Tab-separated table of C-alpha atoms in Angstrom:
chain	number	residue	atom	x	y	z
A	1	UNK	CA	145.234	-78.366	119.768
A	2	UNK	CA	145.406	-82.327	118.895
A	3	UNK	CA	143.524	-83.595	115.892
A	4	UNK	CA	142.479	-86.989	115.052
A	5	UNK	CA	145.182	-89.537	113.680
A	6	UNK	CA	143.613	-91.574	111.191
A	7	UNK	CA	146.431	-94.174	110.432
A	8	UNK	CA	146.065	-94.793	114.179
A	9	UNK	CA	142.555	-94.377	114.085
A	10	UNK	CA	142.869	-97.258	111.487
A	11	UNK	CA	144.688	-98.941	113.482
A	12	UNK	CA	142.363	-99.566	116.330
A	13	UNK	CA	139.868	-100.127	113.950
A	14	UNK	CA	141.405	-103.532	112.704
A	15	UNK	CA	141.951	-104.570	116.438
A	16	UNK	CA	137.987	-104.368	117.333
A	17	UNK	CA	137.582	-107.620	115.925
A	18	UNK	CA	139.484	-109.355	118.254
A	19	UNK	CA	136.929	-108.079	121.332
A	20	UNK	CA	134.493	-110.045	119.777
A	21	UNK	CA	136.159	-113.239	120.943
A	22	UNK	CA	137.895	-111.965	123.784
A	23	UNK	CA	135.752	-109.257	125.833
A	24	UNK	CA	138.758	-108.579	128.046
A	25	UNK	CA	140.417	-107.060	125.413
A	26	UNK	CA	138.075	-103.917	125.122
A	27	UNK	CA	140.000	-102.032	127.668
A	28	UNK	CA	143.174	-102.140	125.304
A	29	UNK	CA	141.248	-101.221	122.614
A	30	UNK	CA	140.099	-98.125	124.381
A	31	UNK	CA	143.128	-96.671	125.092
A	32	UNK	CA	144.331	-97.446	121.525
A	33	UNK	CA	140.975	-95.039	120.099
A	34	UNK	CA	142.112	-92.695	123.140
A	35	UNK	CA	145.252	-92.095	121.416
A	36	UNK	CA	144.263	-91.812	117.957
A	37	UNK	CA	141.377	-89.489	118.786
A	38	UNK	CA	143.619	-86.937	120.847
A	39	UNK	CA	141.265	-87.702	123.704
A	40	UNK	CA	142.265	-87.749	127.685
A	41	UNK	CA	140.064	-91.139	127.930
A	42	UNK	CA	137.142	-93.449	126.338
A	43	UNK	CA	134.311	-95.202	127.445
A	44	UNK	CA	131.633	-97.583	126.250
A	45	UNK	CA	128.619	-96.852	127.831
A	46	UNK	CA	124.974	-98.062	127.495
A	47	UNK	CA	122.228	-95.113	127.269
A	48	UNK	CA	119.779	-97.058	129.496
A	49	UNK	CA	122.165	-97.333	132.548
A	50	UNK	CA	125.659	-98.803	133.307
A	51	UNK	CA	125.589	-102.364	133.324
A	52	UNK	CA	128.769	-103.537	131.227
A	53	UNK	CA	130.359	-99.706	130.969
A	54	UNK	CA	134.248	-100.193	129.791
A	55	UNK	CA	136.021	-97.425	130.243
A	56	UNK	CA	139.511	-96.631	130.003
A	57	UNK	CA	141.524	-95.756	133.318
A	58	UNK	CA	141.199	-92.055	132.985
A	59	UNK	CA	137.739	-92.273	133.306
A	60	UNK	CA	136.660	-95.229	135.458
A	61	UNK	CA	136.150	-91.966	138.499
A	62	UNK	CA	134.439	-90.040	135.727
A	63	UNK	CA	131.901	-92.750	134.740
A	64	UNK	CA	131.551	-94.067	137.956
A	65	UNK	CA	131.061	-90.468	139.853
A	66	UNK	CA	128.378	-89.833	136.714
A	67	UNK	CA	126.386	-92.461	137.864
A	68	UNK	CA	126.432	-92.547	141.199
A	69	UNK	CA	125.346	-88.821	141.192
A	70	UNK	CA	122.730	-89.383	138.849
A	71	UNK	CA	124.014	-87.141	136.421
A	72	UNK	CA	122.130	-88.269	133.438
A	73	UNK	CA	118.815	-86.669	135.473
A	74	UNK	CA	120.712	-83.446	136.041
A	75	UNK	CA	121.865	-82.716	132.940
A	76	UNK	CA	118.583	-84.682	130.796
A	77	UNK	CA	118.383	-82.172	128.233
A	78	UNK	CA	121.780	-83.261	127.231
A	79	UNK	CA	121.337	-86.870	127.678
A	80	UNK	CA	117.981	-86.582	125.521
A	81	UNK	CA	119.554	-84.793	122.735
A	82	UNK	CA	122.330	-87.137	122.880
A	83	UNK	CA	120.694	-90.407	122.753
A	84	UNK	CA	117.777	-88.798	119.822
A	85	UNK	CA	121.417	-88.134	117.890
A	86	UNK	CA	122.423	-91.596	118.419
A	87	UNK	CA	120.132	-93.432	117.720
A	88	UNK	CA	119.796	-91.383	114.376
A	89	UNK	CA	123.699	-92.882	113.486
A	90	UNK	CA	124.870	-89.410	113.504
A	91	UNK	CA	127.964	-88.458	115.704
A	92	UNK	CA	127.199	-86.096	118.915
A	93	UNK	CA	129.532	-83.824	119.611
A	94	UNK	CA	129.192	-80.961	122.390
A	95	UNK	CA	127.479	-78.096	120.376
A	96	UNK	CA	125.275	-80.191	118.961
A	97	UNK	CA	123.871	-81.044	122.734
A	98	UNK	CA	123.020	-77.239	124.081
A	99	UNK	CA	122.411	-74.307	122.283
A	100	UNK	CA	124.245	-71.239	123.146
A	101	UNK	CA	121.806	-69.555	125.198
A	102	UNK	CA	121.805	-73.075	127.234
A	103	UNK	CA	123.350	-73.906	130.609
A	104	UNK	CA	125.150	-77.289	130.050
A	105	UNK	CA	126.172	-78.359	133.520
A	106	UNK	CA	127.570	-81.969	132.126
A	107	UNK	CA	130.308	-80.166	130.103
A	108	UNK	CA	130.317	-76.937	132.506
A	109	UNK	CA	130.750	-78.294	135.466
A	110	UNK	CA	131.002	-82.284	135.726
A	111	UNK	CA	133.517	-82.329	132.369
A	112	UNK	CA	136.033	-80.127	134.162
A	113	UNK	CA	136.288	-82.000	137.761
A	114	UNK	CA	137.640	-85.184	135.639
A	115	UNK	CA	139.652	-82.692	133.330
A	116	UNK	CA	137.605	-82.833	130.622
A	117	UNK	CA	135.890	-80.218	128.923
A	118	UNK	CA	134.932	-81.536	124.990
A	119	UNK	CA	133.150	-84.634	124.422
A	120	UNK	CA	132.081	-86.974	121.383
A	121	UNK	CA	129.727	-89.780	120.847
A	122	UNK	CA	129.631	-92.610	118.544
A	123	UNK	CA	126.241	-95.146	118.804
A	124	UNK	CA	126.531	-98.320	118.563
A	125	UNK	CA	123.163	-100.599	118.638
A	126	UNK	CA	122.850	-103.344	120.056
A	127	UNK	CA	119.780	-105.719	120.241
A	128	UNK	CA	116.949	-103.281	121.493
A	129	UNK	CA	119.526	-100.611	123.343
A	130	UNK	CA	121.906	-98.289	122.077
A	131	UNK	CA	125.680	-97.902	123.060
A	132	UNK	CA	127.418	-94.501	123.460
A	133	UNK	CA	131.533	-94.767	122.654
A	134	UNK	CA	132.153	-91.431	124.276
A	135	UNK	CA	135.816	-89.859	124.035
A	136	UNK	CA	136.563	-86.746	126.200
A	137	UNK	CA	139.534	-83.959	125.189
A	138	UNK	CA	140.459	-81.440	127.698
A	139	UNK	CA	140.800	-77.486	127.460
A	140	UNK	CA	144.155	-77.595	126.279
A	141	UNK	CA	143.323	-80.141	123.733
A	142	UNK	CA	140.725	-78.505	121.959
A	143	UNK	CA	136.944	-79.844	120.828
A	144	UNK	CA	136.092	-82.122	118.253
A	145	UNK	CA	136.288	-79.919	114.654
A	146	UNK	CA	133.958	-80.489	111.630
A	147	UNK	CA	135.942	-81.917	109.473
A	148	UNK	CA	136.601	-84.889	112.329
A	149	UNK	CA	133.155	-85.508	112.660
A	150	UNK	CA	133.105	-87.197	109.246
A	151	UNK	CA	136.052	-89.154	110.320
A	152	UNK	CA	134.419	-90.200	113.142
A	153	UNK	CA	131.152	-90.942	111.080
A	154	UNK	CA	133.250	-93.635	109.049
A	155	UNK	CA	134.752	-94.988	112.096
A	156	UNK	CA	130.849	-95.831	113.320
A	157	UNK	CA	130.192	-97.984	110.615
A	158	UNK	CA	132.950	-100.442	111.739
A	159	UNK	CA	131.841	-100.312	115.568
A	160	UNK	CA	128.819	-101.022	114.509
A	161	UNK	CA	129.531	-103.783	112.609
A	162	UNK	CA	132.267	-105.226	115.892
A	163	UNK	CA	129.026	-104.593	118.308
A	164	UNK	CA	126.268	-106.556	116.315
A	165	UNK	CA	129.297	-109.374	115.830
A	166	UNK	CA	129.788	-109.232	119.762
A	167	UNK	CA	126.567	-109.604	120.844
A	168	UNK	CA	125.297	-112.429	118.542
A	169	UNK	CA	128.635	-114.209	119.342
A	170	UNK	CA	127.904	-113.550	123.027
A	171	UNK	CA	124.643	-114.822	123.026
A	172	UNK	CA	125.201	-118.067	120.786
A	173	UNK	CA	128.223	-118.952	123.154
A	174	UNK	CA	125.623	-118.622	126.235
A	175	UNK	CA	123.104	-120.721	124.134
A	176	UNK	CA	125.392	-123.227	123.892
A	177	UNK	CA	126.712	-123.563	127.128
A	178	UNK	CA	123.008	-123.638	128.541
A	179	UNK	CA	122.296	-126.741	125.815
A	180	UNK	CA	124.875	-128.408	126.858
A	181	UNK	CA	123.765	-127.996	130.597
A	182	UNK	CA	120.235	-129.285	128.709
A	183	UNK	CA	121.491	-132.348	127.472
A	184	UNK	CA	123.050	-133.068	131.137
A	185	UNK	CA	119.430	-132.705	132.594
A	186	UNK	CA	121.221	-129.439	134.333
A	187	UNK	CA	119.005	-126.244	135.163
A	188	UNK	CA	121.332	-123.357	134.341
A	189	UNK	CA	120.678	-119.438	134.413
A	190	UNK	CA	122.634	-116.883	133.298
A	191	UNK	CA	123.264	-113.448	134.923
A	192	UNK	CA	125.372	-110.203	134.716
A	193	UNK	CA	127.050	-108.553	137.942
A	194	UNK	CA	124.167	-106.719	138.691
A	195	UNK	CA	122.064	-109.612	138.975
A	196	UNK	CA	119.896	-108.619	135.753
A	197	UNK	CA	118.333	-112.168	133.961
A	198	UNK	CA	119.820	-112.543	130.731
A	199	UNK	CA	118.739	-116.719	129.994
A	200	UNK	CA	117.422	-119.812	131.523
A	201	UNK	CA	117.414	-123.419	129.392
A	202	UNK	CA	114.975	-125.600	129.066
A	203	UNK	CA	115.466	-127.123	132.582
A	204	UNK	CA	115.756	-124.201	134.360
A	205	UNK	CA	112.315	-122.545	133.138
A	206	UNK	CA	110.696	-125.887	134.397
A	207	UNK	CA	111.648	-124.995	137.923
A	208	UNK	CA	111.595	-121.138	137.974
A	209	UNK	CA	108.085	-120.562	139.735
A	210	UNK	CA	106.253	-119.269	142.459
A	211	UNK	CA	109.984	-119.856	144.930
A	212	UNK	CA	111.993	-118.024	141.934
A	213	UNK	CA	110.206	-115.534	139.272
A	214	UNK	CA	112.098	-113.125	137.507
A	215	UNK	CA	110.350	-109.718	137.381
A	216	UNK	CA	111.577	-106.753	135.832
A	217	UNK	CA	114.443	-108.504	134.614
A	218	UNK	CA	115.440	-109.673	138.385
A	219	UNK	CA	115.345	-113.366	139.969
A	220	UNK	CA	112.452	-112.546	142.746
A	221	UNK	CA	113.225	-115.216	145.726
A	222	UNK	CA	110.179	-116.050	148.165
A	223	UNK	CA	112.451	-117.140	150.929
A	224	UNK	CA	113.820	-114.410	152.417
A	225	UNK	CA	117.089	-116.594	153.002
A	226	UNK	CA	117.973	-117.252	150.071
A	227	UNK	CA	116.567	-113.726	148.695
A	228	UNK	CA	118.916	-112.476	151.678
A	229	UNK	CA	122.518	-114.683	150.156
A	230	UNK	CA	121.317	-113.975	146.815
A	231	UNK	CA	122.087	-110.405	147.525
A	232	UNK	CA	125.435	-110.581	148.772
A	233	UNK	CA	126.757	-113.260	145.793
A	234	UNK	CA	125.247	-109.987	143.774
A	235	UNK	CA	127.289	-107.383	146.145
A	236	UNK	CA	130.361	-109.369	145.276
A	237	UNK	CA	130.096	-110.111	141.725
A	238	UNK	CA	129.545	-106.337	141.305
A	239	UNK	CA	133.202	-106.049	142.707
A	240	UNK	CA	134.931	-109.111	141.357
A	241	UNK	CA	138.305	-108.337	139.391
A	242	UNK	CA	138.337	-108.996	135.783
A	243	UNK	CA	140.421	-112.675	135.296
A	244	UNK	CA	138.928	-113.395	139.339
A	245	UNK	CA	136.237	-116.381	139.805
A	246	UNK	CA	133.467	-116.141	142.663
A	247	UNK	CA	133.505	-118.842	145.396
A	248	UNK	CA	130.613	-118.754	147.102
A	249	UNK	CA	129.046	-121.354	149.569
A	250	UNK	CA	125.302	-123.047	147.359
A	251	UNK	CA	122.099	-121.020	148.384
A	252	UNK	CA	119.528	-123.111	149.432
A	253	UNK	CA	116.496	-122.240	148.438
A	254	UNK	CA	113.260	-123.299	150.670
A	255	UNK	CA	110.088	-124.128	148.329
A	256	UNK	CA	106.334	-125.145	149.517
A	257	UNK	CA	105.039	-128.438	148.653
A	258	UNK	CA	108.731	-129.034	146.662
A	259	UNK	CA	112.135	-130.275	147.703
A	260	UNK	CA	114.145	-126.883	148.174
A	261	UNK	CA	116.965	-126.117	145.713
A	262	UNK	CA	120.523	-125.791	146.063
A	263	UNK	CA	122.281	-122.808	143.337
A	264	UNK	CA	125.739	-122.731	142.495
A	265	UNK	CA	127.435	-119.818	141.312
A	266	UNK	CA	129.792	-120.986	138.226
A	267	UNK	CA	131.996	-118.553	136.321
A	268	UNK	CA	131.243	-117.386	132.687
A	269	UNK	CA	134.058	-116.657	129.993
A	270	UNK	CA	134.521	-115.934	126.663
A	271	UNK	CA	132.423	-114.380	124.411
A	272	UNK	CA	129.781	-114.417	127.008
A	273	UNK	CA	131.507	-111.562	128.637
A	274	UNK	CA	131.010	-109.009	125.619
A	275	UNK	CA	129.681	-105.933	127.229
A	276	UNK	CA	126.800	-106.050	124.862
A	277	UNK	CA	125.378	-109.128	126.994
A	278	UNK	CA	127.555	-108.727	130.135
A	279	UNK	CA	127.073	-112.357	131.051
A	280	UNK	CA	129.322	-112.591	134.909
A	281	UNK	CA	127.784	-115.744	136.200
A	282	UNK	CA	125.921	-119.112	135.432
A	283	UNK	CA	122.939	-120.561	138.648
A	284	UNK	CA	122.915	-124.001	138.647
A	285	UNK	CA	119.567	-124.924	139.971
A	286	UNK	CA	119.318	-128.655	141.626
A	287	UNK	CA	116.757	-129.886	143.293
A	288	UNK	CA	117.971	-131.485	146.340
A	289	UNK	CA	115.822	-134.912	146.698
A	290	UNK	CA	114.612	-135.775	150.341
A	291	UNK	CA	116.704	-138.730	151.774
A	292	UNK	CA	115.437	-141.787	153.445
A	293	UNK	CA	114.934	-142.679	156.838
A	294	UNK	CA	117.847	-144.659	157.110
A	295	UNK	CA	120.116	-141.747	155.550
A	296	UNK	CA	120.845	-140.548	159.152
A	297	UNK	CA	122.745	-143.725	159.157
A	298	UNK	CA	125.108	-143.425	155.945
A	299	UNK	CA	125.965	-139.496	156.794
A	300	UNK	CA	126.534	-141.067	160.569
A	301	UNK	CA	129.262	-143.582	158.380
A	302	UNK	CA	130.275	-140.656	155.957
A	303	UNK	CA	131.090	-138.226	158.625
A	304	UNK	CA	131.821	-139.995	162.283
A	305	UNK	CA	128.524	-138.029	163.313
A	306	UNK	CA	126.509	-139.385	166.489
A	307	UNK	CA	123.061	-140.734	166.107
A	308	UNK	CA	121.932	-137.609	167.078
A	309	UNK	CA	123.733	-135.555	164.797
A	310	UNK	CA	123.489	-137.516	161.910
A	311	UNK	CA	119.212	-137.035	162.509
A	312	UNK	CA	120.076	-133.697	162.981
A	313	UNK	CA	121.838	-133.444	159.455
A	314	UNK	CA	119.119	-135.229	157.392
A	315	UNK	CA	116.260	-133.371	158.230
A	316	UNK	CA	118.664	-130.148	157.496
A	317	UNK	CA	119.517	-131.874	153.978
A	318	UNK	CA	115.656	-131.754	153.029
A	319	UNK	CA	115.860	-127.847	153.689
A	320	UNK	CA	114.093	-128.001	156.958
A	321	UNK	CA	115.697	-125.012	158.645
A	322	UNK	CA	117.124	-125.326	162.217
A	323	UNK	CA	113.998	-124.346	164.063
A	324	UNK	CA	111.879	-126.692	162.598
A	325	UNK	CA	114.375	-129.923	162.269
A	326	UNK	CA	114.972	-128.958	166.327
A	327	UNK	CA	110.938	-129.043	166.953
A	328	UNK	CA	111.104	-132.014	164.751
A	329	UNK	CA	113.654	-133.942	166.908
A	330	UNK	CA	111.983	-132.352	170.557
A	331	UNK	CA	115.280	-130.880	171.295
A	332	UNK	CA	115.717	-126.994	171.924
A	333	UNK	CA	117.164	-124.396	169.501
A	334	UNK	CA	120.143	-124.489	171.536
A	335	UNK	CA	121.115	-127.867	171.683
A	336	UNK	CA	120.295	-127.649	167.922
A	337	UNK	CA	122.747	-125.089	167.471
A	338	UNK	CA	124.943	-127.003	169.116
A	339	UNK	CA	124.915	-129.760	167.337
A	340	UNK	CA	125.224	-127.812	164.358
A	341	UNK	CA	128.461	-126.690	165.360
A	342	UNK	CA	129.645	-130.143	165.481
A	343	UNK	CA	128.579	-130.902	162.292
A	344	UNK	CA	130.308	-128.459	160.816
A	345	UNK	CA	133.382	-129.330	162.201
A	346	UNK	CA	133.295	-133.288	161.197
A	347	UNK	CA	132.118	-132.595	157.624
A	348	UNK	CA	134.651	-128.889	157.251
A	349	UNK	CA	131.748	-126.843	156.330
A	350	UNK	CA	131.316	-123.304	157.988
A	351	UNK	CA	127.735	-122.450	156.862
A	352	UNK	CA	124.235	-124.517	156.547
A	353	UNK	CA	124.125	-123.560	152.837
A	354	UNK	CA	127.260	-125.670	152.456
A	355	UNK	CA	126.426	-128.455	154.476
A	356	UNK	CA	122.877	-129.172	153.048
A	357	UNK	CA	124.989	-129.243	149.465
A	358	UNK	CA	127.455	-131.646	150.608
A	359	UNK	CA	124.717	-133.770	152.425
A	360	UNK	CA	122.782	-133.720	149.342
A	361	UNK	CA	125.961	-134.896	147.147
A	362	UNK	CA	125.409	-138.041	149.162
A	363	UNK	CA	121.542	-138.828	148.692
């Protein structure tokens, strides 16, 4: 049987302020609450999904296994009682979450496969949702008694505090950076690694429209395209390394009656990061500004293209796509693509995305 270690417990406590600057750190500050809770593991987690979830390395499988078997709509009476306790301020422990006469599957049978068998919850709001800081003890380590729960009480009050700090930092640092993007006459849109909308400037809302909404959170692309690369920068931002920066080829996206846009995918850091707002990347928006008719000629000069090619290449940097520059020119799809090809090779691009943003640099 372990009990809590308060001078530890202390401890941690007067390291949560440094998360609020550095995000990163959160993981280290887990495992330092792990150890003065007598607990096999931590996690922050958000009650309305897992976007942002820290947890320490114990129980990364745990959290990640929980959600990707939907766990919190097996077990809901749990999760119900849980959050209602939460959101309260009080401090969940096990028995408080299923009466005797209950079957508890969470702490019956998911607890056990990860080791675990006794759980606590601390809530921590933030904004309009509320943060779980979840600590799981195994059989041999014994639950959660009483008397901790009032230790554990006091220990709320200064995440609390740390998560309100975090988030208002985040969200000022984000501010900034997207003013500062402003005052450059840059479009800029912030996003987390799912993909969910957390801010657009002042620039950016101008263009968002019927080619890019954001509904239900999401950025909503009309061309399929760009909807299509969109996707996979998403797949890999959900699996970029901590410390790791995403390069990614521009998306262009196609717009009607508008020059099409080109997005870049540029890093976010800092305070940004908090898990509170989970900020992973910035979208800079440009509108890419049709060329004119004697373009052909300078990317001909730029890149050593042929006549042909360099035609080729300026209807391609106004976001006509292949088909269309290749009925444009009355040359067939294949000689198109062959062209292409070319192209790619005399300017060292590998996909159209990349070559309509380099093209564009030179309008």
């Amino acid at each position: 049987m372990v009990a809590i270690d308060i001078r530890r417990l202390q401890y941690a406590s007067m390291h949560l302020s440094d998360v609020v600057a550095e995000p990163a750190r959160w993981a280290e500050v887990l495992e330092e609450i792990t150890q003065a809770v007598g607990a096999i593991g931590a996690g922050l987690i958000p009650q309305t999904g897992s976007e942002g979830a820290v947890a320490t390395a114990n129980l990364r499988d745990c959290l990640e296994t929980y959600v990707r078997e939907s766990w919190t709509e097996q077990d809901r009476v749990s999760h119900l009682r849980s959050r209602a306790l939460l959101m309260r301020g009080e401090i969940a422990l096990d028995r408080d979450l299923a009466n005797a006469d209950d079957r508890a599957p969470f702490f019956e049978e998911f607890l056990p496969r990860f080791d675990g068998r006794w759980w606590a919850g601390i809530g921590i709001r933030s904004g309009s949702d509320i943060w779980s800081l979840t600590m799981h003890r195994s059989l041999r380590q014994g639950p959660y008694e009483q008397s901790e729960r009032a230790i554990l009480q006091q220990f709320s009050l200064r995440l609390n505090e740390v998560g309100s700090l975090a988030e208002l930092a985040g969200r000022v640092t984000l501010s900034a950076v997207a003013n500062s993007f402003d005052q450059m006459g840059k479009a800029v849109v912030a996003i987390d690694e799912t993909g969910r909308f957390i801010h657009a400037n002042a620039a950016a809302t101008q263009l968002l429209g019927a080619a890019i909404q954001v509904a239900g959170g999401r950025l909503i692309f009309r061309d399929r395209h760009a909807a299509a690369e969109y996707s996979k920068v998403i797949e890999r931002l959900r699996g970029l390394r901590e410390g790791k920066i995403l390069c990614a080829p521009p998306i262009i996206v196609r717009r009607e009656n508008a020059t099409p846009l080109a997005i870049r995918i540029l890093p976010v850091d800092g305070a940004a990061k908090s898990p509170f707002l989970s900020a992973r990347a910035l979208l800079l928006l440009n509108e890419i500004m049709g060329p004119a008719k004697s373009d052909w000629q300078a990317f001909s000069r730029a890149f050593g293209l042929t006549p042909a090619e360099a035609r080729l290449a300026a209807l391609l940097a106004i976001g006509d796509s292949l088909e269309n520059a290749a009925s444009a020119l009355g040359i067939t799809r294949e000689t198109a693509r062959s062209r292409l090809k070319s192209i790619f090779q005399k300017t060292d691009t590998h996909r159209q995305g990349q070559l309509v943003a380099l093209l564009a640099s030179l309008v």
